Structures are given as structure tokens and as C-alpha cells.
Amino acid sequence: MSAERDASLPNPTKWLMIGAVGLIIAFVGMFVDSRLASFCYLIGMLFTTSITIGMLFLVMIHHIFDAYWSTIIRRQAENFLAALPWMAVLFIPLFAITYFSGDQGTVWIWMNEDALVHGHKVADDVLYQKKTWWLNEFGPFGFWARTIISFGAWIYFARTFRRNSFSQDGDGKADHTYSSRKHAAGGLVVVALTWSMAGFDWIMSLEYHWFSTMFGVWFFANSMRAALAVLVLVAAFLVAKGPLKGVFNTKHLHDLSTLCFAFTVFWAYISFSQYFLIWNGNIPEETFWYNFREEGMWWGVSMFLVFGHFLFPFLFMLQYPLKTKFPSMVFMACWILFMQLFDIIFNVLPSLKEHHHPVDFIHQPMAILWLVASIVGGIGVLLWAYWTSYYKVKIIPIRDPRIGECLGHNH
Amino acid sequence: MADKFGILAKFDTPADIMHAAEKVRDAGYKSWDVITPFPIHGMDAAMGLKRSWVPRFTIVGGTTGFITGMSMIFFTNAFDYKILIGGKPLFSPMFAFPVSYELTILFSAFASIAGMFILNKLPMHYHPALKVDNVAEMSDDKFFLYIETEDPQFDEDKTRSFIEGLHPVEVTDMEK
């Protein structure tokens, strides 16, 4: 028996249509202004991928700790994992734009050896020459190989956790739990490494002179915040619409909110440390990255991140009454998702240069359209995959060994 | 008995004491407490306890710590003995931040502990429960509830019959 399609719950096909419209506009953008539109597309793609990878981390953390309170919401995270193969498909246009637009450096400028960076050709740039062991396109462990390996690993783990969890609904065997736990142990290491690699490749190499060893951790913190915010929204929606009403209680919400809070602090810690070390070291090959992000409108964006992505959520979620109520947490989850998007924009877009300066985004009205279209496209695909999976399986893992404890969760 | 502290009831299981606590709460008693060998989840609600005031101590401690850190770095580096290091400004919240946030955590922890002590009226060297013969059971496998004579609703006969109505296994008087 699967969850009944209730008329009050969303229709997956509708989300696919919305996503398709967004993606089509985004693809049109790639023909109009290929560089700007591909950067916007990259942002939309990173935003949705980071949500699904955050879900993958949450499922693995649940299994490795043999946790019980999160059993009730784990199934929704597993539903989101259904989107991972589609995230890989969403990456293909970025490959296409690199090799079929006439300029291989459209997105990742180092892929075009003739592109000019700080007045030098990439091929003559000693910093590039020293980094070619990592920054190469088709080497056996080059950029595209790494991308394929990463997506392969994520899809493998996503499928394993989904299969274990769904088969357990049928036969109730504890073996599935043990299998998931073992996969979580290996998966945490593999996904942590591959997700860091993705951060280095997809975002950091946009500006390949720059480097930060903390970047992978920042990417992890970012994805966890996004995934937790989405889980809060999903839980609130399913409680309001009925399926989880009376099952998902405020204690579960409190635990979820507390994790949101913890990762708010973690994100601040990582982001501050990265800035602080670069500020303190004061080496030009590191500081230029932040200097660009203090120019023009980006100064406002960085200040907005400090106060909007850290201080406000921190003070908000410091308060117990706000953490245990659905309306306040729904607001906070929306806020965090919005700010998380800003964070990705902040990390990606200023790497797009015009006359050696970051593109002034605000004065490019079309850019907003490409950005919104890319995000709507990604979200549409994500929610289509989620709701399709949702209707195929039960709302909670009913035969999980920990589900009894979880439902009685009262402290 | 002039120096009577209250009436003590003994229960066998956590469920019994939980239900008893709910009834005492609903009867409107104020000066009463429950003694159990281990924490019972849900007892806060059964006793009608409000949320603890400790977080208020914590926020005051944390804010104090943060301000202390910032002003200490400002005072030492930019005011009392100016030192220019590596061409950095004399004062910047950047390098004052690690110190400030460490002090935020330290002062929050101190304030929480202090708040917990104050609210629990600790250290408390004597409590009438220590005089009860079966005090050892309180930290072993029995569950106790007492209502103090200080309670505005306390009435020797009525309270005793009320407590007996909770079906305890034993009812005794507590001396001051």
C-alpha cells in the first residue's frame, strides 16, 4: 500500500511543468547571453543539488548514530534523494555550453587556454601551469571524471538507503538497518570528500587563482542548512495538510529546529574562519577574492550575509518558544533558504568579470530573469522527483526498529 | 506536631507517581515536590512546571562575555598600549572576534551554572527528606511525593485524605 494521492496534496506533474518552463527560459538565456545565463544556471543547479546532498548527509548521520527521533522525518529526506539522478542530468547543459558555445571558458575560464586572466593567457599563467594536475578537463581524474565519479557515488548511496528503507517497510527485517548503517559509515567519508571536490571544482575553480582549504566545509555547512530548512517546510506542510498530523509533534520540530540552529552557528564559524584567516594572512593571491566581493553591490550582499544569514537566524532560533512552533519555524526555514541562495550567489557570481571587475548584477535586468528561471527550473525538478517518490512509499518507515521510540518522543 | 514539614507519600512505579503528580497539580497545590531516583520524562508537564529561568542567566552571561572580549581587545591594543601589528588597524572586530566568542561561551557557561545554583537554592546542606527513614529508597527504586505544611491550601485532615486518595503504598509525616 502506498500513500493515497490526496487531492489537497501537490500533483508531481504540475511541478515538472513548472520546472520545464524555468529550464526552457534558462536555456534560452544561454543563447542570448551565454556567460551570464550559464552562471545563473550554475547557481540554480548548485542550490537544488546542495539541498539533495544535505538530505543524503542527514540520512547518513541518522544511520551512523542509530538515531531514533529523526526516524519519522527520514522518509521525507529519502524521497528527496530520488532527485539526485536528475541533478546529474541538470549538470549536462553546463557540459554542453562549455564545448558547443564556441568558448570553452564560458563557465570555468581555465578550460579555455587562450582566455585572458589578469592580462595573461591561461596557458602562460604559471599558477595555472602548477595546478594542471588538478585543473584538467579530460584526465583520468580530471574535472569531468571527478564530476561523474561524484554523481555516481551520490546516486549509489542514495539508491542504497532508499532501497533498504523501502524494502524494510515490506519485510521488516533488521538486516536493512544494518546494511544502511554500514553504508553510512563509508558513505560519510566518500560523500564528504566528493562534495568537497564538487565545491572546489564547480565554485572555487571559477576563479582558479584563489584557494581555500575550508571551502569544502563551507559547502557542506551550506547544504546542511538548506536541507534542514526544506525538511522543516515539508514537515510543516505535511502536518498542516494531514498526513503527519498528530504524528510529527513539537518535540520532533524542536529537535529539527535545534539542528537548524546548530548549523547556523557552524556555517558562521566556517565562513568567519575562512574570512579571518585570509584577512589575517593578507596574501594578495587570497585576499583578491574577498576584495572583489566588497566592490559595488557586493559589499551590501556580504553585509547582508553576515547579519541575515547568521545574526538574525541565530538570535531568532536562540529562543525556545520560536523553535517549537510551526509558524515561526516555517518563516525561519524560508528565510534560511532565501539567504542560502544569496550565499551561493555571493560565492559564484562575482567570479564573472567584465573589464577585470565583477559584473554589476543589479543593472542587468535580464540576469534576474535567467537566475529566477534557473532556480524555478531546479526546484521544479526537485519537487517533481520528491512528490513522485512520496506517492510510491509510506509516509513513515513503519517497520523501522526505532519507529516506536520515535513516535513516543516526548523530551 | 508543631515542627511538621509536610506529608510524604511513597509510590512503586514511575507511572503511579506521574498520575499522582498530575492530580496534585490539578488540585492547585503550590508548595510540593517529587523525589525520584532518576529523571522521569514528562514529569515537568505532570507537575505543571514552567520553563526554567536558566536561559535568561545564560543570555546575560553571553552578552557580557562578548562585550568583555571586544572591549578588552580594544583597551589593550588600541588604547592602553597601542601596538601596530602587520599593518593591521589598531582595533578591528576581526581579530577581537575569536576572543569575544570564546568569552561568550565561557561566561554563558558560568552564568548557566550560577543560575542553576541560584534557582535550585543550592548549596542546600539539609532537606527534611534526609530525615525520613526510607531516604535510601529515594535514590534506589521508589518514588516519593510530598506536600508541605507551608502550602496555603494545606489542611491537616483534608490534605492527608487527598494524598491517601492518590493510592500511595505508604503515607508518612515529615519532620522539619
Coordinates of C-alpha atoms in Angstrom, one line a residue:
Chain A
M1 CA 0.0 0.0 0.0
S2 CA 1.3 3.4 -0.8
A3 CA 0.2 6.8 0.3
E4 CA -3.0 7.7 -1.3
R5 CA -3.0 10.6 -3.8
D6 CA -4.9 13.2 -1.9
A7 CA -6.5 16.0 -3.9
S8 CA -5.1 18.6 -1.4
L9 CA -1.5 17.4 -2.0
P10 CA 0.5 18.6 -4.9
N11 CA 0.5 16.9 -8.3
P12 CA 4.1 15.9 -9.3
T13 CA 3.4 16.5 -13.0
K14 CA 2.5 20.1 -12.3
W15 CA 5.9 20.6 -10.7
L16 CA 7.6 19.1 -13.6
M17 CA 5.8 21.5 -15.9
I18 CA 6.8 24.5 -13.8
G19 CA 10.4 23.2 -13.7
A20 CA 10.4 22.7 -17.5
V21 CA 9.2 26.2 -18.1
G22 CA 12.0 27.5 -15.9
L23 CA 14.6 25.4 -17.6
I24 CA 13.5 26.4 -21.1
I25 CA 13.8 30.1 -20.2
A26 CA 17.2 29.3 -18.7
F27 CA 18.3 27.5 -21.9
V28 CA 17.1 30.4 -24.0
G29 CA 19.2 32.6 -21.8
M30 CA 22.3 30.6 -22.7
F31 CA 21.8 31.6 -26.3
V32 CA 21.2 35.2 -25.5
D33 CA 24.0 35.9 -23.1
S34 CA 25.8 32.6 -22.6
R35 CA 28.2 33.6 -19.9
L36 CA 25.7 35.4 -17.6
A37 CA 23.0 32.8 -18.2
S38 CA 25.3 29.9 -17.5
F39 CA 26.5 31.4 -14.3
C40 CA 22.8 31.9 -13.2
Y41 CA 22.1 28.3 -14.3
L42 CA 25.1 27.1 -12.2
I43 CA 23.6 28.9 -9.2
G44 CA 20.2 27.3 -9.7
M45 CA 21.8 23.9 -10.1
L46 CA 24.0 24.3 -7.1
F47 CA 21.1 25.4 -5.0
T48 CA 19.0 22.3 -5.7
T49 CA 21.9 19.9 -5.6
S50 CA 23.0 21.2 -2.3
I51 CA 19.5 20.5 -0.9
T52 CA 19.6 16.9 -2.0
I53 CA 23.2 16.3 -0.8
G54 CA 22.2 17.8 2.5
M55 CA 19.4 15.2 2.7
L56 CA 21.9 12.5 1.9
F57 CA 24.1 13.7 4.7
L58 CA 21.2 13.8 7.1
V59 CA 20.2 10.2 6.2
M60 CA 23.7 9.0 6.8
I61 CA 24.1 10.9 10.1
H62 CA 20.8 9.3 11.2
H63 CA 22.1 5.8 10.5
I64 CA 25.5 6.3 11.8
F65 CA 24.2 7.5 15.2
D66 CA 21.4 4.9 15.3
A67 CA 19.2 7.9 16.0
Y68 CA 15.6 7.5 16.8
W69 CA 13.9 10.9 16.9
S70 CA 14.6 11.5 13.2
T71 CA 13.1 8.2 12.0
I72 CA 9.8 10.0 11.4
I73 CA 11.3 12.6 9.0
R74 CA 13.9 10.4 7.4
R75 CA 11.5 9.1 4.9
Q76 CA 10.9 12.6 3.5
A77 CA 14.7 13.0 3.2
E78 CA 14.8 9.7 1.3
N79 CA 12.1 11.0 -1.0
F80 CA 14.3 14.0 -1.8
L81 CA 17.2 11.6 -2.7
A82 CA 15.1 10.5 -5.7
A83 CA 16.1 13.8 -7.3
L84 CA 19.9 13.0 -7.3
P85 CA 20.0 11.3 -10.7
W86 CA 18.1 14.3 -12.1
M87 CA 20.6 16.7 -10.6
A88 CA 23.2 14.8 -12.6
V89 CA 21.1 15.3 -15.7
L90 CA 20.8 19.0 -14.9
F91 CA 24.6 19.2 -15.0
I92 CA 24.7 18.2 -18.7
P93 CA 23.8 21.7 -20.0
L94 CA 26.9 23.0 -18.3
F95 CA 29.0 20.5 -20.2
A96 CA 27.2 21.4 -23.4
I97 CA 27.7 25.1 -23.0
T98 CA 31.4 24.5 -22.4
Y99 CA 32.0 22.6 -25.6
F100 CA 29.3 23.8 -28.0
S101 CA 29.2 27.5 -27.4
G102 CA 32.5 28.3 -29.2
D103 CA 34.2 29.4 -26.0
Q104 CA 35.3 26.6 -23.7
G105 CA 35.9 29.1 -20.9
T106 CA 32.2 30.2 -20.8
V107 CA 31.7 28.9 -17.2
W108 CA 35.1 27.7 -16.0
I109 CA 37.5 30.1 -17.6
W110 CA 40.6 27.9 -17.2
M111 CA 39.0 25.5 -19.7
N112 CA 39.9 28.0 -22.4
E113 CA 43.7 28.1 -22.6
D114 CA 43.5 31.3 -24.7
A115 CA 41.3 33.3 -22.2
L116 CA 42.9 36.3 -20.6
V117 CA 43.1 36.4 -16.9
H118 CA 44.7 39.5 -15.3
G119 CA 46.2 40.3 -18.7
H120 CA 47.8 36.8 -19.2
K121 CA 46.7 33.9 -21.3
V122 CA 45.6 31.0 -19.1
A123 CA 48.2 28.7 -20.9
D124 CA 51.0 31.1 -19.9
D125 CA 49.8 31.6 -16.4
V126 CA 52.3 29.9 -14.1
L127 CA 49.6 29.5 -11.4
Y128 CA 47.5 27.5 -13.9
Q129 CA 50.5 25.5 -15.1
K130 CA 51.2 24.5 -11.5
K131 CA 47.6 23.4 -11.0
T132 CA 47.1 21.4 -14.2
W133 CA 47.4 18.2 -12.2
W134 CA 44.0 19.0 -10.8
L135 CA 42.6 21.6 -13.2
N136 CA 42.4 19.4 -16.4
E137 CA 39.3 18.6 -18.3
F138 CA 39.6 15.0 -19.6
G139 CA 42.4 13.4 -17.5
P140 CA 41.6 10.1 -15.9
F141 CA 40.9 12.1 -12.7
G142 CA 40.2 15.4 -14.4
F143 CA 37.2 17.7 -13.9
W144 CA 34.6 15.7 -15.8
A145 CA 35.8 12.4 -14.4
R146 CA 35.5 13.8 -10.9
T147 CA 32.1 15.1 -11.7
I148 CA 31.0 11.7 -13.0
I149 CA 32.6 9.9 -10.0
S150 CA 30.9 12.2 -7.5
F151 CA 27.5 11.9 -9.0
G152 CA 28.0 8.2 -9.3
A153 CA 28.9 7.8 -5.7
W154 CA 26.0 10.0 -4.5
I155 CA 23.5 8.2 -6.7
Y156 CA 24.8 4.8 -5.5
F157 CA 24.4 5.8 -1.8
A158 CA 21.1 7.4 -2.4
R159 CA 19.7 4.3 -4.1
T160 CA 21.1 2.0 -1.3
F161 CA 19.5 4.0 1.5
R162 CA 16.2 4.2 -0.4
R163 CA 16.1 0.6 -1.3
N164 CA 17.0 -0.5 2.3
S165 CA 14.4 1.7 3.8
F166 CA 11.6 0.8 1.4
S167 CA 12.2 -2.9 1.5
Q168 CA 12.1 -2.8 5.3
D169 CA 8.5 -1.5 5.0
G170 CA 7.7 -4.8 3.4
D171 CA 9.6 -7.4 5.2
G172 CA 10.5 -5.6 8.5
K173 CA 14.0 -7.2 8.5
A174 CA 16.6 -5.6 10.7
D175 CA 19.3 -6.5 8.1
H176 CA 18.2 -3.4 6.1
T177 CA 19.1 -1.2 9.1
Y178 CA 22.5 -2.9 9.5
S179 CA 23.2 -2.5 5.8
S180 CA 22.3 1.2 5.9
R181 CA 24.5 1.7 8.9
K182 CA 27.5 0.2 7.2
H183 CA 26.8 2.2 4.0
A184 CA 26.5 5.3 6.2
A185 CA 30.0 4.7 7.7
G186 CA 31.6 4.5 4.3
G187 CA 29.3 7.0 2.7
L188 CA 30.0 9.8 5.1
V189 CA 33.7 9.7 4.1
V190 CA 33.1 9.3 0.4
V191 CA 30.4 11.9 0.2
A192 CA 32.3 14.4 2.4
L193 CA 35.3 14.0 0.0
T194 CA 33.3 14.1 -3.2
W195 CA 31.1 17.0 -2.1
S196 CA 34.3 19.0 -1.1
M197 CA 35.7 18.1 -4.6
A198 CA 32.5 19.4 -6.1
G199 CA 32.9 22.7 -4.2
F200 CA 36.5 23.0 -5.4
D201 CA 35.6 22.2 -9.0
W202 CA 32.3 23.9 -9.5
I203 CA 32.7 27.0 -7.5
M204 CA 36.3 27.6 -6.4
S205 CA 37.8 26.9 -9.9
L206 CA 35.6 29.7 -11.3
E207 CA 38.4 31.8 -10.0
Y208 CA 41.2 29.3 -10.2
H209 CA 43.9 31.6 -8.7
W210 CA 42.1 31.5 -5.4
F211 CA 42.2 28.7 -2.9
S212 CA 40.7 28.0 0.5
T213 CA 41.0 24.7 2.2
M214 CA 37.9 25.5 4.2
F215 CA 35.8 25.7 1.1
G216 CA 34.6 22.1 1.2
V217 CA 33.4 22.5 4.8
W218 CA 31.6 25.7 3.9
F219 CA 29.8 23.9 1.0
F220 CA 28.9 21.1 3.5
A221 CA 27.5 23.6 6.1
N222 CA 25.6 25.3 3.3
S223 CA 24.0 22.1 2.1
M224 CA 23.0 21.0 5.6
R225 CA 21.3 24.3 6.3
A226 CA 19.4 24.1 3.1
A227 CA 18.3 20.5 3.6
L228 CA 17.2 21.2 7.2
A229 CA 15.2 24.2 6.2
V230 CA 13.5 22.2 3.5
L231 CA 12.7 19.4 6.0
V232 CA 11.1 21.9 8.3
L233 CA 9.0 23.2 5.5
V234 CA 8.0 19.7 4.4
A235 CA 7.2 18.6 7.9
A236 CA 5.1 21.7 8.5
F237 CA 3.3 21.2 5.2
L238 CA 2.5 17.5 5.8
V239 CA 1.3 18.3 9.4
A240 CA -0.9 21.1 8.1
K241 CA -2.3 19.0 5.2
G242 CA -2.9 16.0 7.4
P243 CA -0.6 13.1 6.6
L244 CA 1.7 13.7 9.5
K245 CA -0.8 15.5 11.8
G246 CA -0.6 14.2 15.3
V247 CA 2.4 12.0 14.4
F248 CA 5.0 14.7 14.0
N249 CA 4.9 16.6 17.3
T250 CA 6.5 19.7 18.5
K251 CA 9.3 17.7 20.1
H252 CA 10.3 16.4 16.7
L253 CA 10.1 20.0 15.4
H254 CA 12.2 21.3 18.3
D255 CA 14.9 18.7 17.5
L256 CA 14.9 19.7 13.8
S257 CA 15.0 23.4 14.7
T258 CA 17.9 22.8 17.1
L259 CA 19.8 21.2 14.2
C260 CA 19.0 24.2 12.1
F261 CA 20.3 26.4 14.9
A262 CA 23.5 24.3 15.3
F263 CA 24.3 24.5 11.6
T264 CA 23.6 28.3 11.6
V265 CA 26.4 28.5 14.1
F266 CA 28.6 26.0 12.2
W267 CA 28.1 28.0 9.0
A268 CA 29.1 31.2 10.7
Y269 CA 32.1 29.5 12.3
I270 CA 33.3 28.2 8.9
S271 CA 32.6 31.4 7.0
F272 CA 34.2 33.6 9.6
S273 CA 37.2 31.4 9.9
Q274 CA 37.8 31.4 6.1
Y275 CA 37.5 35.2 6.0
F276 CA 39.5 35.7 9.2
L277 CA 42.5 33.5 8.1
I278 CA 42.6 35.3 4.7
W279 CA 42.3 38.7 6.3
N280 CA 45.0 37.9 8.8
G281 CA 47.4 36.2 6.3
N282 CA 46.9 39.2 4.0
I283 CA 48.4 37.4 0.9
P284 CA 47.3 39.0 -2.4
E285 CA 46.6 35.7 -4.1
E286 CA 44.0 35.0 -1.4
T287 CA 42.6 38.4 -0.5
F288 CA 41.7 39.5 -4.1
W289 CA 38.7 37.1 -3.9
Y290 CA 37.2 39.0 -1.0
N291 CA 38.2 42.3 -2.4
F292 CA 36.1 41.7 -5.5
R293 CA 33.2 40.8 -3.1
E294 CA 33.5 44.2 -1.4
E295 CA 33.0 46.2 -4.7
G296 CA 29.8 47.9 -5.5
M297 CA 26.7 46.0 -4.7
W298 CA 28.7 43.0 -3.4
W299 CA 29.6 45.0 -0.3
G300 CA 25.9 45.1 0.6
V301 CA 25.5 41.5 -0.2
S302 CA 28.3 40.4 2.1
M303 CA 27.0 42.6 4.9
F304 CA 23.5 41.1 4.3
L305 CA 25.0 37.6 4.7
V306 CA 26.7 38.4 8.0
F307 CA 23.6 39.8 9.6
G308 CA 20.9 38.0 7.6
H309 CA 22.4 34.6 7.3
F310 CA 24.0 34.4 10.7
L311 CA 23.0 37.1 13.3
F312 CA 19.2 37.2 12.7
P313 CA 18.7 33.4 12.5
F314 CA 21.0 33.0 15.5
L315 CA 19.0 35.4 17.7
F316 CA 15.7 34.1 16.4
M317 CA 16.4 30.4 17.0
L318 CA 18.1 31.1 20.3
Q319 CA 14.5 31.4 21.6
Y320 CA 12.8 28.1 22.7
P321 CA 9.2 29.3 22.1
L322 CA 10.0 30.2 18.5
K323 CA 11.8 26.8 17.8
T324 CA 8.8 24.8 18.9
K325 CA 6.1 26.4 16.9
F326 CA 5.3 25.7 13.2
P327 CA 4.6 29.3 12.0
S328 CA 7.8 30.8 13.4
M329 CA 9.9 27.9 12.1
V330 CA 8.3 28.0 8.7
F331 CA 9.2 31.6 8.5
M332 CA 12.8 30.9 9.6
A333 CA 13.1 28.0 7.1
C334 CA 12.0 30.2 4.2
W335 CA 14.4 32.9 5.4
I336 CA 17.3 30.4 5.7
L337 CA 16.6 29.1 2.2
F338 CA 16.5 32.6 0.7
M339 CA 19.7 33.5 2.5
Q340 CA 21.4 30.3 1.4
L341 CA 20.6 31.2 -2.2
F342 CA 22.3 34.6 -1.5
D343 CA 25.3 32.8 -0.1
I344 CA 25.7 30.7 -3.3
I345 CA 25.2 33.8 -5.4
F346 CA 27.8 35.6 -3.3
N347 CA 30.3 32.8 -3.9
V348 CA 29.6 32.3 -7.6
L349 CA 28.6 35.4 -9.4
P350 CA 31.4 37.9 -8.6
S351 CA 33.7 35.4 -10.4
L352 CA 32.1 36.6 -13.6
K353 CA 34.2 39.5 -14.6
E354 CA 33.8 42.3 -17.1
H355 CA 36.8 44.6 -17.6
H356 CA 38.5 42.9 -14.6
H357 CA 35.7 43.7 -12.3
P358 CA 32.7 41.7 -11.1
V359 CA 29.6 42.1 -13.3
D360 CA 27.2 44.6 -11.7
F361 CA 24.3 42.3 -11.4
I362 CA 21.7 44.8 -10.4
H363 CA 21.9 46.7 -13.6
Q364 CA 21.3 43.7 -15.8
P365 CA 17.5 43.2 -15.7
M366 CA 17.8 40.0 -17.9
A367 CA 20.1 38.5 -15.4
I368 CA 17.4 38.4 -12.8
L369 CA 15.2 36.5 -15.2
W370 CA 17.9 33.9 -16.0
L371 CA 18.5 33.5 -12.3
V372 CA 14.9 33.1 -11.3
A373 CA 14.2 30.8 -14.3
S374 CA 17.2 28.6 -13.3
I375 CA 16.1 28.4 -9.7
V376 CA 12.5 27.7 -10.6
G377 CA 13.7 25.0 -13.0
G378 CA 15.8 23.3 -10.4
I379 CA 13.2 23.5 -7.7
G380 CA 10.5 22.2 -10.1
V381 CA 12.6 19.1 -11.0
L382 CA 13.4 18.6 -7.3
L383 CA 9.8 18.7 -6.1
W384 CA 8.6 16.6 -9.1
A385 CA 11.1 13.9 -8.0
Y386 CA 10.1 14.3 -4.4
W387 CA 6.3 14.1 -4.9
T388 CA 6.7 11.2 -7.4
S389 CA 8.6 9.3 -4.8
Y390 CA 6.3 10.4 -2.0
Y391 CA 3.2 8.8 -3.5
K392 CA 5.1 5.5 -4.1
V393 CA 6.0 4.8 -0.5
K394 CA 4.6 5.1 3.0
I395 CA 4.8 8.4 4.9
I396 CA 6.9 7.0 7.7
P397 CA 9.2 3.9 7.8
I398 CA 6.6 1.8 9.7
R399 CA 8.7 -1.2 10.3
D400 CA 11.9 0.6 11.3
P401 CA 13.2 -0.8 14.6
R402 CA 13.3 2.7 16.0
I403 CA 9.9 4.0 14.8
G404 CA 8.2 3.1 18.1
E405 CA 10.6 5.1 20.2
C406 CA 10.4 7.9 17.7
L407 CA 6.6 8.2 17.8
G408 CA 6.7 8.3 21.6
H409 CA 9.4 11.0 21.5
N410 CA 8.5 13.3 24.4
H411 CA 11.5 15.1 25.8
Chain B
M1 CA 3.3 18.2 65.9
A2 CA 4.5 21.8 65.7
D3 CA 7.6 21.2 63.7
K4 CA 6.0 19.2 60.9
F5 CA 7.3 19.8 57.4
G6 CA 4.8 18.0 55.3
I7 CA 3.2 14.8 54.3
L8 CA 5.1 12.2 52.3
A9 CA 3.7 9.6 50.0
K10 CA 5.5 6.6 48.5
F11 CA 4.8 5.1 45.1
D12 CA 6.0 2.0 43.4
T13 CA 6.2 2.9 39.8
P14 CA 7.0 6.0 37.6
A15 CA 3.5 5.8 36.1
D16 CA 1.9 5.9 39.6
I17 CA 3.9 9.0 40.6
M18 CA 3.2 10.7 37.3
H19 CA -0.5 10.3 37.7
A20 CA -0.3 11.4 41.4
A21 CA 1.7 14.5 40.4
E22 CA -1.0 15.4 37.8
K23 CA -3.7 15.2 40.5
V24 CA -1.7 17.3 42.9
R25 CA -1.1 19.9 40.2
D26 CA -4.8 20.0 39.3
A27 CA -5.8 20.3 42.9
G28 CA -3.9 23.6 42.9
Y29 CA -1.1 22.9 45.5
K30 CA 1.9 25.2 45.2
S31 CA 4.5 24.0 47.8
W32 CA 5.1 20.5 46.9
D33 CA 7.7 18.4 45.2
V34 CA 8.5 14.9 43.8
I35 CA 11.6 12.9 44.7
T36 CA 12.6 10.2 42.2
P37 CA 15.8 8.1 41.8
F38 CA 16.1 9.1 38.2
P39 CA 14.7 11.8 35.9
I40 CA 11.2 10.9 34.6
H41 CA 10.4 12.3 31.1
G42 CA 7.2 14.2 31.1
M43 CA 7.3 14.9 34.8
D44 CA 7.8 18.7 34.2
A45 CA 4.4 18.8 32.5
A46 CA 2.8 16.5 35.0
M47 CA 3.9 18.8 37.8
G48 CA 2.9 21.9 35.9
L49 CA 6.4 23.3 35.9
K50 CA 7.0 26.3 33.7
R51 CA 10.2 26.5 31.6
S52 CA 13.3 27.1 33.6
W53 CA 14.7 30.6 34.0
V54 CA 18.3 29.4 33.4
P55 CA 18.4 30.6 29.7
R56 CA 17.9 34.2 30.9
F57 CA 21.0 33.9 33.0
T58 CA 22.8 32.4 30.0
I59 CA 21.9 35.3 27.6
V60 CA 23.1 37.8 30.2
G61 CA 26.3 35.9 30.7
G62 CA 26.9 35.5 27.0
T63 CA 26.3 39.2 26.2
T64 CA 28.6 40.2 29.0
G65 CA 31.3 37.9 27.7
F66 CA 31.0 39.2 24.2
I67 CA 31.2 42.8 25.3
T68 CA 34.1 42.0 27.6
G69 CA 36.1 40.4 24.8
M70 CA 35.6 43.3 22.4
S71 CA 36.4 45.9 25.0
M72 CA 39.3 44.1 26.4
I73 CA 41.0 43.8 23.0
F74 CA 40.1 47.5 22.3
F75 CA 41.6 48.5 25.7
T76 CA 44.8 46.6 25.4
N77 CA 45.6 47.0 21.7
A78 CA 44.2 50.4 20.7
F79 CA 44.0 52.4 23.9
D80 CA 46.2 51.4 26.8
Y81 CA 49.3 50.3 24.9
K82 CA 49.0 50.8 21.2
I83 CA 50.7 48.1 19.1
L84 CA 50.7 48.1 15.4
I85 CA 51.0 44.5 14.1
G86 CA 51.4 43.6 10.5
G87 CA 49.9 46.9 9.2
K88 CA 46.6 45.9 10.7
P89 CA 44.3 48.5 12.2
L90 CA 44.8 49.1 15.9
F91 CA 41.4 47.8 16.5
S92 CA 39.2 45.6 14.3
P93 CA 36.3 43.4 15.3
M94 CA 38.0 40.7 13.1
F95 CA 40.8 39.8 15.5
A96 CA 38.7 40.6 18.6
F97 CA 36.1 38.1 17.5
P98 CA 37.8 34.8 18.4
V99 CA 38.5 36.2 21.9
S100 CA 35.0 37.6 22.2
Y101 CA 33.3 34.4 21.2
E102 CA 35.4 32.3 23.5
L103 CA 34.4 34.6 26.3
T104 CA 30.8 34.5 25.2
I105 CA 30.9 30.7 25.7
L106 CA 32.8 30.8 28.9
F107 CA 30.6 33.5 30.5
S108 CA 27.4 31.7 29.3
A109 CA 28.6 28.5 30.9
F110 CA 29.4 30.3 34.2
A111 CA 26.1 32.1 34.2
S112 CA 24.2 29.0 33.5
I113 CA 25.8 27.1 36.3
A114 CA 25.4 30.0 38.7
G115 CA 21.8 30.5 37.6
M116 CA 21.1 26.8 38.1
F117 CA 22.5 27.0 41.6
I118 CA 20.6 30.1 42.5
L119 CA 17.2 28.8 41.1
N120 CA 17.7 25.5 42.9
K121 CA 18.7 27.3 46.1
L122 CA 21.9 25.3 46.1
P123 CA 24.0 24.5 48.0
M124 CA 21.4 23.1 50.3
H125 CA 23.0 21.1 53.1
Y126 CA 19.9 20.0 54.8
H127 CA 16.5 19.0 53.5
P128 CA 13.7 17.4 55.6
A129 CA 13.6 14.4 53.2
L130 CA 17.0 13.4 54.6
K131 CA 15.4 12.7 58.0
V132 CA 12.9 10.2 56.6
D133 CA 13.7 6.6 57.5
N134 CA 13.4 5.3 53.9
V135 CA 15.7 8.0 52.4
A136 CA 17.8 5.3 50.8
E137 CA 14.8 4.2 48.7
M138 CA 14.6 7.7 47.2
S139 CA 17.8 7.0 45.3
D140 CA 17.0 3.4 44.6
D141 CA 13.7 2.2 43.3
K142 CA 10.8 4.1 45.0
F143 CA 9.1 7.3 44.1
F144 CA 8.1 10.0 46.5
L145 CA 5.8 13.0 46.6
Y146 CA 5.3 15.4 49.5
I147 CA 3.1 18.4 50.2
E148 CA 4.5 21.0 52.6
T149 CA 2.5 22.4 55.5
E150 CA 3.5 25.9 54.2
D151 CA 1.2 25.4 51.3
P152 CA -1.7 27.9 51.5
Q153 CA -4.2 25.1 50.8
F154 CA -2.7 22.8 53.4
D155 CA -5.1 21.4 55.9
E156 CA -4.1 18.5 58.2
D157 CA -7.1 16.3 57.6
K158 CA -8.1 17.2 54.1
T159 CA -4.6 17.1 52.6
R160 CA -4.0 13.7 54.3
S161 CA -7.1 12.2 52.9
F162 CA -6.3 13.8 49.5
I163 CA -2.9 12.1 49.5
E164 CA -4.4 8.8 50.5
G165 CA -6.8 9.2 47.6
L166 CA -3.8 9.1 45.3
H167 CA -3.3 5.4 46.2
P168 CA 0.2 5.5 47.5
V169 CA 1.8 2.4 49.1
E170 CA 2.7 4.4 52.3
V171 CA 2.0 7.8 53.8
T172 CA 4.2 9.3 56.5
D173 CA 4.7 12.7 58.1
M174 CA 7.9 14.6 57.5
E175 CA 9.6 16.5 60.3
K176 CA 11.4 19.8 59.8

